[in-house]
Short mmCIF file of C-alpha atoms in Angstrom, two decimals:
data_model
loop_
_atom_site.label_atom_id
_atom_site.label_comp_id
_atom_site.label_asym_id
_atom_site.label_seq_id
_atom_site.Cartn_x
_atom_site.Cartn_y
_atom_site.Cartn_z
CA MET A 15 21.61 -5.04 9.07
CA ASP A 16 18.48 -4.53 11.11
CA GLY A 17 20.20 -1.67 12.96
CA GLY A 18 19.62 0.49 9.89
CA LEU A 19 21.13 3.89 9.11
CA ASN A 20 23.50 5.62 11.52
CA SER A 21 24.84 8.71 9.80
CA ILE A 22 25.46 10.59 13.06
CA SER A 23 27.76 8.61 15.35
CA ALA A 24 31.53 8.37 14.97
CA GLU A 25 32.67 5.63 12.60
CA SER A 26 34.07 3.55 15.45
CA ALA A 27 30.75 3.76 17.33
CA LEU A 28 28.59 2.12 14.66
CA GLN A 29 27.12 -1.22 15.62
CA PRO A 30 27.95 -4.30 13.51
CA ASN A 31 24.37 -4.40 12.23
CA GLN A 32 24.27 -0.72 11.16
CA LEU A 33 24.82 1.10 7.87
CA ARG A 34 26.73 4.33 7.37
CA ARG A 35 24.73 5.13 4.25
CA ALA A 36 21.39 3.67 3.15
CA ILE A 37 20.44 5.72 0.09
CA ASN A 38 17.35 4.41 -1.71
CA CYS A 39 17.30 1.46 0.69
CA ARG A 40 14.78 -0.16 3.00
CA LEU A 41 15.08 -2.84 5.66
CA THR A 42 13.35 -6.17 5.19
CA GLU A 43 11.51 -7.98 7.97
CA PHE A 44 14.38 -10.46 8.32
CA GLY A 45 17.07 -7.78 8.71
CA ALA A 46 18.51 -7.53 5.21
CA VAL A 47 18.77 -4.30 3.21
CA ALA A 48 16.91 -3.99 -0.09
CA LYS A 49 16.49 -1.46 -2.85
CA ARG A 50 13.25 0.53 -2.80
CA GLY A 51 10.66 0.40 -5.57
CA GLY A 52 10.06 3.01 -8.25
CA LEU A 53 7.51 5.75 -8.99
CA GLN A 54 4.90 5.72 -11.77
CA ARG A 55 2.67 8.63 -12.69
CA THR A 56 -1.06 8.02 -12.71
CA SER A 57 -1.87 10.26 -15.67
CA SER A 58 -0.25 11.33 -18.92
CA ALA A 59 -0.67 15.01 -18.08
CA ALA A 60 -0.25 16.95 -14.84
CA LEU A 61 -3.37 17.91 -12.91
CA SER A 62 -2.26 21.51 -13.34
CA VAL A 63 1.03 22.11 -15.13
CA GLY A 64 3.75 23.50 -12.87
CA GLN A 65 1.49 23.65 -9.80
CA SER A 66 2.03 21.65 -6.62
CA VAL A 67 -0.32 18.90 -5.53
CA LEU A 68 -1.06 20.22 -2.05
CA ASN A 69 -2.60 17.09 -0.55
CA GLY A 70 -4.76 14.07 -1.26
CA TYR A 71 -7.14 11.63 0.36
CA THR A 72 -8.75 8.25 -0.25
CA TRP A 73 -12.48 8.12 0.45
CA ARG A 74 -13.86 4.67 1.18
CA GLN A 75 -17.58 5.31 0.94
CA ASP A 76 -20.27 3.38 2.82
CA SER A 77 -21.42 2.05 -0.55
CA GLY A 78 -18.07 0.31 -1.03
CA THR A 79 -16.83 2.71 -3.72
CA THR A 80 -13.33 4.07 -3.25
CA ASP A 81 -12.46 7.51 -4.64
CA VAL A 82 -9.07 9.18 -4.78
CA LEU A 83 -9.06 12.95 -4.16
CA ALA A 84 -6.30 15.49 -4.79
CA VAL A 85 -6.12 19.27 -4.51
CA CYS A 86 -3.98 21.20 -6.98
CA ASN A 87 -4.00 24.88 -7.94
CA GLY A 88 -7.19 25.58 -5.99
CA SER A 89 -9.20 22.76 -7.59
CA LEU A 90 -10.43 19.41 -6.35
CA PHE A 91 -9.59 16.51 -8.66
CA THR A 92 -11.19 13.06 -8.32
CA SER A 93 -10.30 9.66 -9.71
CA SER A 94 -10.34 5.98 -8.79
CA TYR A 95 -7.63 3.33 -8.50
CA GLY A 96 -7.49 1.15 -11.60
CA THR A 97 -5.65 0.48 -14.81
CA LEU A 98 -3.26 3.26 -15.81
CA PRO A 99 -3.62 5.93 -16.99
CA TRP A 100 -6.26 7.19 -14.58
CA THR A 101 -8.81 9.80 -15.53
CA TRP A 102 -8.72 12.77 -13.17
CA THR A 103 -11.86 14.93 -13.13
CA GLN A 104 -11.59 18.58 -12.15
CA GLU A 105 -14.63 19.36 -10.01
CA THR A 106 -16.44 22.71 -9.94
CA GLY A 107 -15.53 24.90 -6.98
CA THR A 108 -12.53 26.83 -5.71
CA LEU A 109 -10.29 26.00 -2.76
CA SER A 110 -7.22 27.78 -1.41
CA THR A 111 -4.17 27.72 -3.70
CA THR A 112 -1.69 28.07 -0.82
CA VAL A 113 -3.06 26.51 2.39
CA ILE A 114 -2.40 22.76 2.70
CA PRO A 115 -5.88 21.16 2.79
CA GLN A 116 -6.88 18.52 5.33
CA PHE A 117 -9.58 15.88 4.80
CA ALA A 118 -11.98 14.08 7.15
CA GLN A 119 -14.71 11.57 6.35
CA PHE A 120 -17.82 12.16 8.48
CA ARG A 121 -21.60 12.72 8.48
CA ASP A 122 -23.36 15.91 7.49
CA THR A 123 -26.67 17.39 8.68
CA GLY A 124 -28.63 14.98 6.49
CA GLY A 125 -26.72 11.95 7.80
CA ASN A 126 -24.88 11.54 4.50
CA ASP A 127 -21.40 10.05 4.21
CA VAL A 128 -19.21 12.95 3.02
CA VAL A 129 -15.65 14.24 3.02
CA TYR A 130 -14.93 17.58 4.68
CA ILE A 131 -12.03 19.68 3.39
CA SER A 132 -10.36 22.44 5.40
CA ASP A 133 -8.29 25.09 3.62
CA GLY A 134 -7.97 27.92 6.14
CA GLY A 135 -11.38 29.42 5.32
CA LEU A 136 -14.90 28.25 6.06
CA LEU A 137 -15.39 24.49 5.86
CA ASN A 138 -15.87 22.74 2.49
CA LYS A 139 -17.70 19.49 1.72
CA TRP A 140 -17.54 16.87 -1.06
CA ASP A 141 -20.46 14.42 -1.30
CA GLY A 142 -19.27 12.42 -4.30
CA THR A 143 -21.05 14.67 -6.80
CA THR A 144 -20.85 18.26 -5.63
CA LEU A 145 -18.15 20.33 -3.93
CA THR A 146 -19.82 22.78 -1.56
CA THR A 147 -17.42 25.50 -0.50
CA ASN A 148 -17.48 27.88 2.48
CA LEU A 149 -20.28 26.28 4.52
CA SER A 150 -22.19 29.07 6.26
CA GLY A 151 -21.72 29.30 10.02
CA THR A 152 -18.65 27.07 10.21
CA ALA A 153 -15.31 28.05 11.73
CA SER A 154 -12.29 28.85 9.59
CA CYS A 155 -9.76 26.04 10.14
CA LYS A 156 -6.62 24.65 8.54
CA VAL A 157 -6.74 21.27 10.32
CA ILE A 158 -9.70 18.91 10.88
CA VAL A 159 -10.03 15.46 12.50
CA VAL A 160 -12.90 13.26 13.71
CA HIS A 161 -12.94 12.33 17.41
CA ASN A 162 -15.73 10.89 19.57
CA GLU A 163 -18.53 11.43 17.04
CA ARG A 164 -17.60 15.05 16.41
CA LEU A 165 -15.62 16.96 13.81
CA TRP A 166 -12.84 19.03 15.36
CA GLY A 167 -10.78 21.82 13.83
CA CYS A 168 -7.96 24.24 14.59
CA GLY A 169 -5.69 26.69 12.80
CA SER A 170 -7.91 29.76 12.77
CA THR A 171 -5.95 32.92 12.00
CA THR A 172 -8.27 34.96 14.25
CA SER A 173 -8.34 32.42 17.12
CA PRO A 174 -4.99 30.62 16.93
CA ASP A 175 -5.26 29.18 20.47
CA SER A 176 -8.75 27.70 19.98
CA ILE A 177 -10.15 24.37 18.86
CA PHE A 178 -13.62 24.08 17.36
CA TYR A 179 -16.11 21.23 17.55
CA SER A 180 -19.31 20.22 15.79
CA ALA A 181 -22.57 18.78 17.05
CA LEU A 182 -22.70 15.02 17.39
CA ASN A 183 -22.48 13.35 13.96
CA ASP A 184 -22.96 16.62 12.08
CA GLY A 185 -19.84 18.14 10.55
CA ASP A 186 -21.84 20.97 8.98
CA THR A 187 -21.96 22.60 12.44
CA LEU A 188 -18.19 22.87 13.09
CA GLY A 189 -17.76 25.86 15.44
CA ASP A 190 -21.44 26.85 15.03
CA GLY A 191 -22.61 27.64 18.57
CA GLY A 192 -26.22 28.08 17.50
CA ASN A 193 -26.45 24.52 16.18
CA GLY A 194 -24.62 22.37 18.71
CA GLY A 195 -21.06 23.26 17.77
CA GLY A 196 -18.66 25.47 19.65
CA GLU A 197 -15.19 26.69 20.54
CA ILE A 198 -12.74 25.83 23.32
CA ILE A 199 -9.86 28.17 24.10
CA VAL A 200 -6.78 26.13 25.00
CA ARG A 201 -4.26 27.96 27.13
CA THR A 202 -2.67 25.02 28.88
CA PHE A 203 0.74 26.52 28.15
CA ALA A 204 -0.15 30.24 28.12
CA ASP A 205 -0.99 31.67 24.69
CA GLU A 206 0.54 28.90 22.57
CA THR A 207 -0.63 28.62 18.95
CA ILE A 208 -2.32 25.33 18.06
CA VAL A 209 -0.97 23.79 14.87
CA GLY A 210 -2.35 20.23 14.77
CA LEU A 211 -4.71 17.59 16.16
CA ALA A 212 -4.71 13.80 16.45
CA SER A 213 -7.33 11.40 17.78
CA ILE A 214 -5.54 8.81 19.93
CA ASN A 215 -7.65 6.35 21.97
CA THR A 216 -9.99 8.36 24.19
CA SER A 217 -8.03 11.61 23.86
CA LEU A 218 -7.84 14.37 21.34
CA LEU A 219 -4.16 15.39 21.27
CA ILE A 220 -3.65 19.10 20.68
CA PHE A 221 -0.27 20.04 19.26
CA HIS A 222 1.25 23.46 19.93
CA LYS A 223 4.50 24.72 18.48
CA ARG A 224 5.88 24.15 21.97
CA GLY A 225 3.88 21.69 24.04
CA ILE A 226 1.11 19.10 23.69
CA SER A 227 -2.29 19.21 25.40
CA ARG A 228 -5.13 16.71 25.42
CA LEU A 229 -8.90 16.74 25.67
CA THR A 230 -10.30 13.52 27.11
CA GLY A 231 -13.91 12.42 27.33
CA PHE A 232 -16.60 10.20 25.90
CA GLY A 233 -19.63 11.00 23.72
CA GLN A 234 -21.35 14.24 24.67
CA ASP A 235 -19.11 14.71 27.73
CA ASP A 236 -16.05 15.32 25.58
CA ILE A 237 -16.79 19.03 25.38
CA THR A 238 -17.15 19.54 29.14
CA VAL A 239 -13.69 18.32 30.10
CA GLN A 240 -11.02 21.02 30.33
CA PRO A 241 -7.85 20.57 28.25
CA ALA A 242 -4.90 19.18 30.22
CA GLY A 243 -1.18 19.32 29.53
CA VAL A 244 0.79 16.31 28.31
CA THR A 245 4.12 18.10 27.99
CA ALA A 246 5.34 21.69 27.86
CA ASP A 247 8.75 20.65 26.62
CA VAL A 248 8.19 19.75 22.99
CA GLY A 249 5.64 20.39 20.25
CA THR A 250 5.69 20.21 16.48
CA ILE A 251 7.15 22.51 13.86
CA ALA A 252 5.47 20.55 11.05
CA ALA A 253 1.72 19.99 11.19
CA GLY A 254 1.96 17.78 8.10
CA SER A 255 4.16 15.32 9.98
CA ILE A 256 1.58 14.33 12.62
CA THR A 257 0.72 10.70 11.89
CA ALA A 258 -1.43 8.39 14.02
CA VAL A 259 -0.03 4.86 14.20
CA GLY A 260 -2.15 2.56 16.34
CA ASN A 261 -2.46 4.06 19.81
CA THR A 262 0.37 6.53 19.29
CA ALA A 263 1.23 9.53 17.15
CA TYR A 264 4.53 10.39 15.47
CA PHE A 265 5.51 13.99 14.78
CA VAL A 266 8.56 16.04 13.82
CA SER A 267 9.81 18.60 16.33
CA GLU A 268 12.77 20.95 16.24
CA ARG A 269 14.65 18.10 17.94
CA GLY A 270 13.79 15.36 15.46
CA LEU A 271 11.14 12.66 15.30
CA TYR A 272 9.06 12.11 18.45
CA LEU A 273 6.45 9.59 19.56
CA CYS A 274 3.59 10.29 21.94
CA ASN A 275 0.45 8.77 23.40
CA GLU A 276 -2.16 10.15 25.79
CA SER A 277 0.23 10.48 28.71
CA GLU A 278 3.84 10.69 27.59
CA VAL A 279 6.17 11.94 24.88
CA ALA A 280 9.58 10.56 23.90
CA PRO A 281 12.10 10.92 21.08
CA VAL A 282 12.68 7.93 18.83
CA SER A 283 16.39 8.76 18.83
CA THR A 284 18.66 6.73 21.11
CA PRO A 285 22.45 6.84 21.65
CA ASP A 286 22.79 3.67 19.55
CA LYS A 287 20.28 4.75 16.87
CA PRO A 288 20.47 8.55 16.50
CA ASP A 289 17.87 10.42 14.46
CA PRO A 290 19.17 11.34 10.97
CA LEU A 291 16.57 14.11 10.62
CA LEU A 292 18.09 16.41 13.24
CA PRO A 293 21.01 17.81 11.15
CA ILE A 294 18.56 18.42 8.28
CA ILE A 295 16.05 20.21 10.50
CA ARG A 296 18.77 22.60 11.66
CA SER A 297 19.42 23.56 8.03
CA LEU A 298 15.77 24.22 7.08
CA SER A 299 13.93 27.54 7.10
CA SER A 300 10.61 28.03 8.90
CA ASN A 301 8.82 27.98 5.53
CA GLN A 302 10.35 24.59 4.75
CA PHE A 303 9.06 23.18 8.04
CA ASP A 304 5.56 23.57 6.59
CA ASP A 305 6.59 21.34 3.67
CA ILE A 306 7.52 18.34 5.82
CA ARG A 307 5.10 15.45 5.25
CA ALA A 308 4.71 11.99 6.74
CA VAL A 309 2.63 8.92 5.97
CA LEU A 310 2.44 5.39 7.36
CA ASN A 311 2.92 2.64 4.79
CA ARG A 312 0.74 0.05 6.50
CA GLY A 313 1.90 -2.67 4.13
CA THR A 314 5.50 -2.43 5.36
CA ARG A 315 4.89 -0.72 8.75
CA GLU A 316 7.21 2.08 7.73
CA LEU A 317 6.82 5.77 8.49
CA TRP A 318 7.85 7.77 5.41
CA ILE A 319 8.96 11.34 6.13
CA THR A 320 9.75 13.69 3.26
CA MET A 321 12.22 16.47 4.00
CA PRO A 322 12.05 19.23 1.36
CA SER A 323 14.95 19.03 -1.14
CA PHE A 324 16.54 16.12 0.80
CA GLY A 325 14.19 13.27 -0.02
CA VAL A 326 12.32 10.67 2.02
CA TYR A 327 13.65 9.12 5.22
CA VAL A 328 12.08 5.85 6.32
CA TYR A 329 11.56 4.77 9.92
CA ASN A 330 10.73 1.09 10.33
CA THR A 331 8.28 1.04 13.24
CA ILE A 332 8.87 -2.66 13.91
CA LEU A 333 12.68 -2.61 13.96
CA GLY A 334 12.98 0.95 15.29
CA SER A 335 15.59 1.65 12.59
CA TRP A 336 16.13 4.16 9.78
CA THR A 337 17.01 4.12 6.09
CA GLY A 338 17.23 6.90 3.51
CA PRO A 339 17.21 9.26 1.94
CA TRP A 340 15.19 8.23 -1.09
CA ASP A 341 16.20 10.69 -3.78
CA THR A 342 16.04 10.96 -7.61
CA GLY A 343 12.28 10.95 -8.38
CA TRP A 344 11.37 11.84 -4.81
CA ILE A 345 13.17 15.19 -5.11
CA GLY A 346 12.99 15.77 -8.86
CA PRO A 347 10.23 16.96 -8.94
CA ASP A 348 10.08 17.49 -5.18
CA THR A 349 7.47 15.72 -3.07
CA THR A 350 4.62 17.90 -1.80
CA ALA A 351 2.08 15.33 -0.57
CA MET A 352 1.83 11.68 0.47
CA TRP A 353 -1.26 9.69 1.39
CA GLU A 354 -2.51 6.12 1.55
CA THR A 355 -4.90 4.49 -0.88
CA LEU A 356 -6.04 0.95 -1.67
CA ASN A 357 -5.16 -0.96 -4.82
CA THR A 358 -7.61 -3.13 -6.75
CA SER A 359 -6.93 -6.00 -4.32
CA GLY A 360 -7.79 -3.81 -1.34
CA LEU A 361 -4.18 -3.65 -0.14
CA PRO A 362 -2.64 -0.38 1.12
CA VAL A 363 -0.29 1.55 -1.17
CA VAL A 364 1.08 5.09 -1.02
CA LEU A 365 0.31 7.89 -3.46
CA ARG A 366 2.64 10.82 -3.85
CA GLY A 367 2.00 14.34 -5.20
CA ASP A 368 4.77 16.57 -6.54
CA ASP A 369 5.48 20.18 -7.36
CA ALA A 370 5.05 19.55 -11.09
CA GLY A 371 1.36 18.68 -10.64
CA TYR A 372 1.56 14.87 -10.93
CA VAL A 373 0.17 12.17 -8.66
CA SER A 374 2.31 9.01 -8.70
CA ILE A 375 2.01 5.50 -7.29
CA ALA A 376 4.89 4.63 -5.00
CA GLU A 377 6.46 1.24 -5.58
CA PRO A 378 3.96 -0.24 -8.06
CA PRO A 379 4.61 -3.87 -9.06
CA ASN A 380 7.46 -4.45 -11.53
CA VAL A 381 8.40 -0.75 -11.73
CA PHE A 382 12.09 -0.22 -10.96
CA LEU A 383 12.53 3.34 -12.26
CA ASP A 384 11.36 6.76 -11.08
CA ASN A 385 9.03 9.14 -12.95
CA VAL A 386 7.78 6.36 -15.22
CA ALA A 387 4.98 7.60 -17.47
CA ALA A 388 1.45 6.28 -16.99
CA ASP A 389 1.81 4.16 -20.13
CA GLY A 390 4.91 2.48 -18.71
CA THR A 391 7.46 4.27 -20.87
CA GLY A 392 10.45 6.38 -19.85
CA GLY A 393 11.71 6.75 -16.33
CA ASP A 394 14.91 7.53 -14.47
CA ARG A 395 17.30 5.05 -12.92
CA TYR A 396 18.11 5.59 -9.26
CA THR A 397 21.07 4.27 -7.31
CA MET A 398 20.99 2.18 -4.17
CA THR A 399 23.99 2.72 -1.89
CA ALA A 400 24.40 0.59 1.24
CA GLN A 401 27.64 1.37 3.05
CA PHE A 402 28.38 -1.10 5.84
CA HIS A 403 29.89 -0.13 9.18
CA ARG A 404 33.61 0.58 9.06
CA LEU A 405 35.67 -2.62 9.24
CA TYR A 406 38.80 -2.56 11.42
CA CYS A 407 39.42 -6.32 11.42
CA GLY A 408 40.02 -6.38 15.13
CA ASP A 409 42.81 -3.86 15.79
CA ALA A 410 42.28 -0.26 14.67
CA ALA A 411 46.00 0.49 15.18
CA LEU A 412 47.25 -2.28 12.90
CA ALA A 413 47.45 -1.99 9.10
CA LYS A 414 45.91 -4.78 7.01
CA ALA A 415 46.16 -6.02 3.44
CA LEU A 416 42.80 -6.80 1.86
CA ARG A 417 42.33 -10.13 0.11
CA TRP A 418 38.73 -11.31 -0.36
CA GLY A 419 35.27 -9.99 0.35
CA TYR A 420 32.21 -12.24 0.58
CA ILE A 421 28.77 -10.80 0.02
CA GLN A 422 25.45 -12.60 0.16
CA ALA A 423 22.92 -11.01 -2.14
CA ALA A 424 19.91 -11.68 -4.32
CA LEU A 425 20.49 -9.42 -7.32
CA LYS A 426 17.00 -10.09 -8.75
CA GLY A 427 18.06 -9.60 -12.35
CA SER A 428 20.15 -6.45 -11.91
CA ASP A 429 22.88 -5.84 -14.46
CA GLN A 430 24.55 -2.94 -12.64
CA SER A 431 25.62 -4.11 -9.18
CA ARG A 432 29.08 -3.54 -7.76
CA VAL A 433 31.05 -3.51 -4.53
CA GLU A 434 33.33 -0.55 -3.78
CA TRP A 435 35.87 -0.15 -0.98
CA ASN A 436 38.03 2.63 0.38
CA THR A 437 40.82 2.34 2.96
CA GLY A 438 41.69 6.00 3.01
CA ALA A 439 44.91 5.10 1.18
CA SER A 440 43.49 3.06 -1.68
CA PHE A 441 40.21 2.59 -3.53
CA GLY A 442 38.77 -0.39 -5.41
CA SER A 443 35.65 -1.54 -7.21
CA PHE A 444 34.34 -4.88 -8.47
CA SER A 445 31.29 -5.32 -10.72
CA LEU A 446 29.13 -8.33 -9.94
CA PRO A 447 28.07 -10.48 -12.90
CA PRO A 448 24.66 -9.73 -14.45
CA SER A 449 22.02 -11.88 -12.79
CA PHE A 450 18.67 -13.44 -13.49
CA ASP A 451 15.79 -13.94 -11.12
CA GLN A 452 16.80 -17.13 -9.35
CA THR A 453 13.29 -18.37 -8.57
CA TRP A 454 11.28 -19.95 -11.37
CA GLY A 455 8.16 -17.96 -12.08
CA GLY A 456 9.55 -14.84 -10.41
CA THR A 457 9.59 -11.41 -11.98
CA GLY A 458 12.06 -11.29 -14.85
CA THR A 459 12.34 -15.08 -15.17
CA VAL A 460 13.61 -16.21 -18.58
CA TRP A 461 13.11 -19.80 -19.71
CA GLY A 462 16.40 -21.64 -19.76
CA THR A 463 18.09 -19.36 -17.21
CA GLY A 464 18.21 -19.47 -13.43
CA THR A 465 18.54 -22.44 -11.12
CA TRP A 466 15.85 -25.03 -10.41
CA GLY A 467 14.66 -24.58 -6.84
CA GLY A 468 16.90 -21.55 -6.38
CA GLN A 469 16.01 -19.11 -3.62
CA GLY A 470 17.65 -16.11 -5.26
CA THR A 471 20.44 -15.49 -2.71
CA LEU A 472 24.00 -16.25 -3.78
CA SER A 473 27.41 -15.78 -2.18
CA TYR A 474 29.82 -13.73 -4.31
CA ARG A 475 33.58 -13.68 -3.73
CA ILE A 476 35.11 -10.25 -4.35
CA PRO A 477 38.84 -9.95 -5.15
CA MET A 478 39.90 -6.97 -3.06
CA GLY A 479 43.19 -5.09 -3.04
CA GLY A 480 44.91 -2.32 -1.14
CA ASN A 481 45.82 -1.89 2.48
CA GLY A 482 45.05 0.39 5.39
CA TYR A 483 44.01 0.49 9.01
CA TYR A 484 40.33 0.18 8.10
CA VAL A 485 38.10 -0.26 5.08
CA ASP A 486 34.71 1.20 4.14
CA VAL A 487 32.73 -1.17 1.91
CA SER A 488 29.60 -0.26 -0.08
CA PHE A 489 27.15 -2.23 -2.18
CA ILE A 490 25.94 -0.05 -5.06
CA ASP A 491 23.22 -0.86 -7.58
CA SER A 492 21.87 1.29 -10.41
CA GLY A 493 20.11 -1.47 -12.35
CA ALA A 494 16.40 -1.79 -13.06
CA ALA A 495 15.80 -4.35 -10.32
CA LEU A 496 15.38 -4.59 -6.54
CA PRO A 497 18.40 -6.47 -5.13
CA VAL A 498 18.59 -7.60 -1.51
CA VAL A 499 21.86 -7.79 0.48
CA SER A 500 22.05 -10.05 3.53
CA SER A 501 25.65 -9.89 4.75
CA PHE A 502 29.27 -9.00 4.00
CA GLN A 503 32.45 -10.58 5.33
CA LEU A 504 36.07 -9.53 4.81
CA GLU A 505 39.25 -11.58 4.64
CA ALA A 506 42.44 -9.58 5.30
CA PHE A 507 46.00 -10.09 6.52
CA ALA A 508 47.82 -8.12 9.19
CA LEU A 509 50.85 -6.16 8.01
CA GLY A 510 54.04 -5.74 9.99
CA ARG A 511 56.13 -8.14 12.06
CA ARG A 512 54.55 -11.48 12.88
#
């Protein structure tokens, strides 16, 4: 099933390793399809009740301390990863309540390790103790990144086609011409507005709404090189989707998800693996484009893209395949921010902010429900639906009678797994028996149950009925567990004269 989701092509065009639906699913590294993990809130109360978490950031300080930052309702909140519930501290100082903030760790005039925060106005700075807002002399920017020992910014309402830079290793001078900073007007593609930046290898990629430019150089020379065009054909409609992954950057355009490096741009969509985002993009308003977010889950090498009101679509960067959407807790309340942090073991995990003012941990250990409270109580069940490619059993023009289905799955303790099928003329469903974790010592193991030496994967025989020219088969799970499905086979008989 490593071909992933194909919700675009005709039924007969799906590959044998593809899925027609992959709701609340992810692909494993060995090509099976698994249920995603749950969501648990980090605090008992919202940061600000009924207000959206606009963005967040994880600051790994030079001292080794790791702080988690979040902006909600014009305030900066700080906390640290640890035992739930976390304590979020509201810091003194006011930021924008509407502009999505961007964060960048860098050095200030005194050589201190700080985090800069852009919110559409003058630059802001957090040093671990004090939030300094509206730094005098800096440029007003919505987007900031670090590239070649300088802080760079864009998104000025008065200079929409300009990028701003700081002096070497001094973010306090962003756009300040009297102190080593400055401004570069970028008109590679006429008067195109600049909406985003990404540092990729030796180039600073400059994203327009239509087109991508680059600024290439080293050290002090990086401000003397004129911007050059990468492509005039495609840009980004969603600044929050720009995500650097290794030596490339992913971004969402009006034509779906794209991938670019310093010299070329290409869609991830192929005829065999079409992009499931495109039909959604065509239904969104321009305001909703601004709400698209993306983050790389480095632990699974997946790019998570949240589409407002639709949920999260997942692109596996290793397999080049899709799953999704992830719904339930990801859209109720809706997702407004996603960013990476490190758990207590130093491993990458994803944090998620929502429009109710909560920050949640995505897929924490042993959490199989959404919107679980910080104390571990409550939560909402979500349903995994993996619909396999349409089965014709050889001849699409010949009717068949269904007999048996064979599915290989590790149910991992789920008590609500079933197989459903539909031939267009008849419908059937079979509930799989409640399971236990099949590996001793695994999550959910109960003494006296399970199989010694078991690996967790079993073959289940499904009594199927009905007839038709084809059959659509789905594995559905709404239990509090994370089952994994490896394969499905069908046994059927041809109808008509033999």
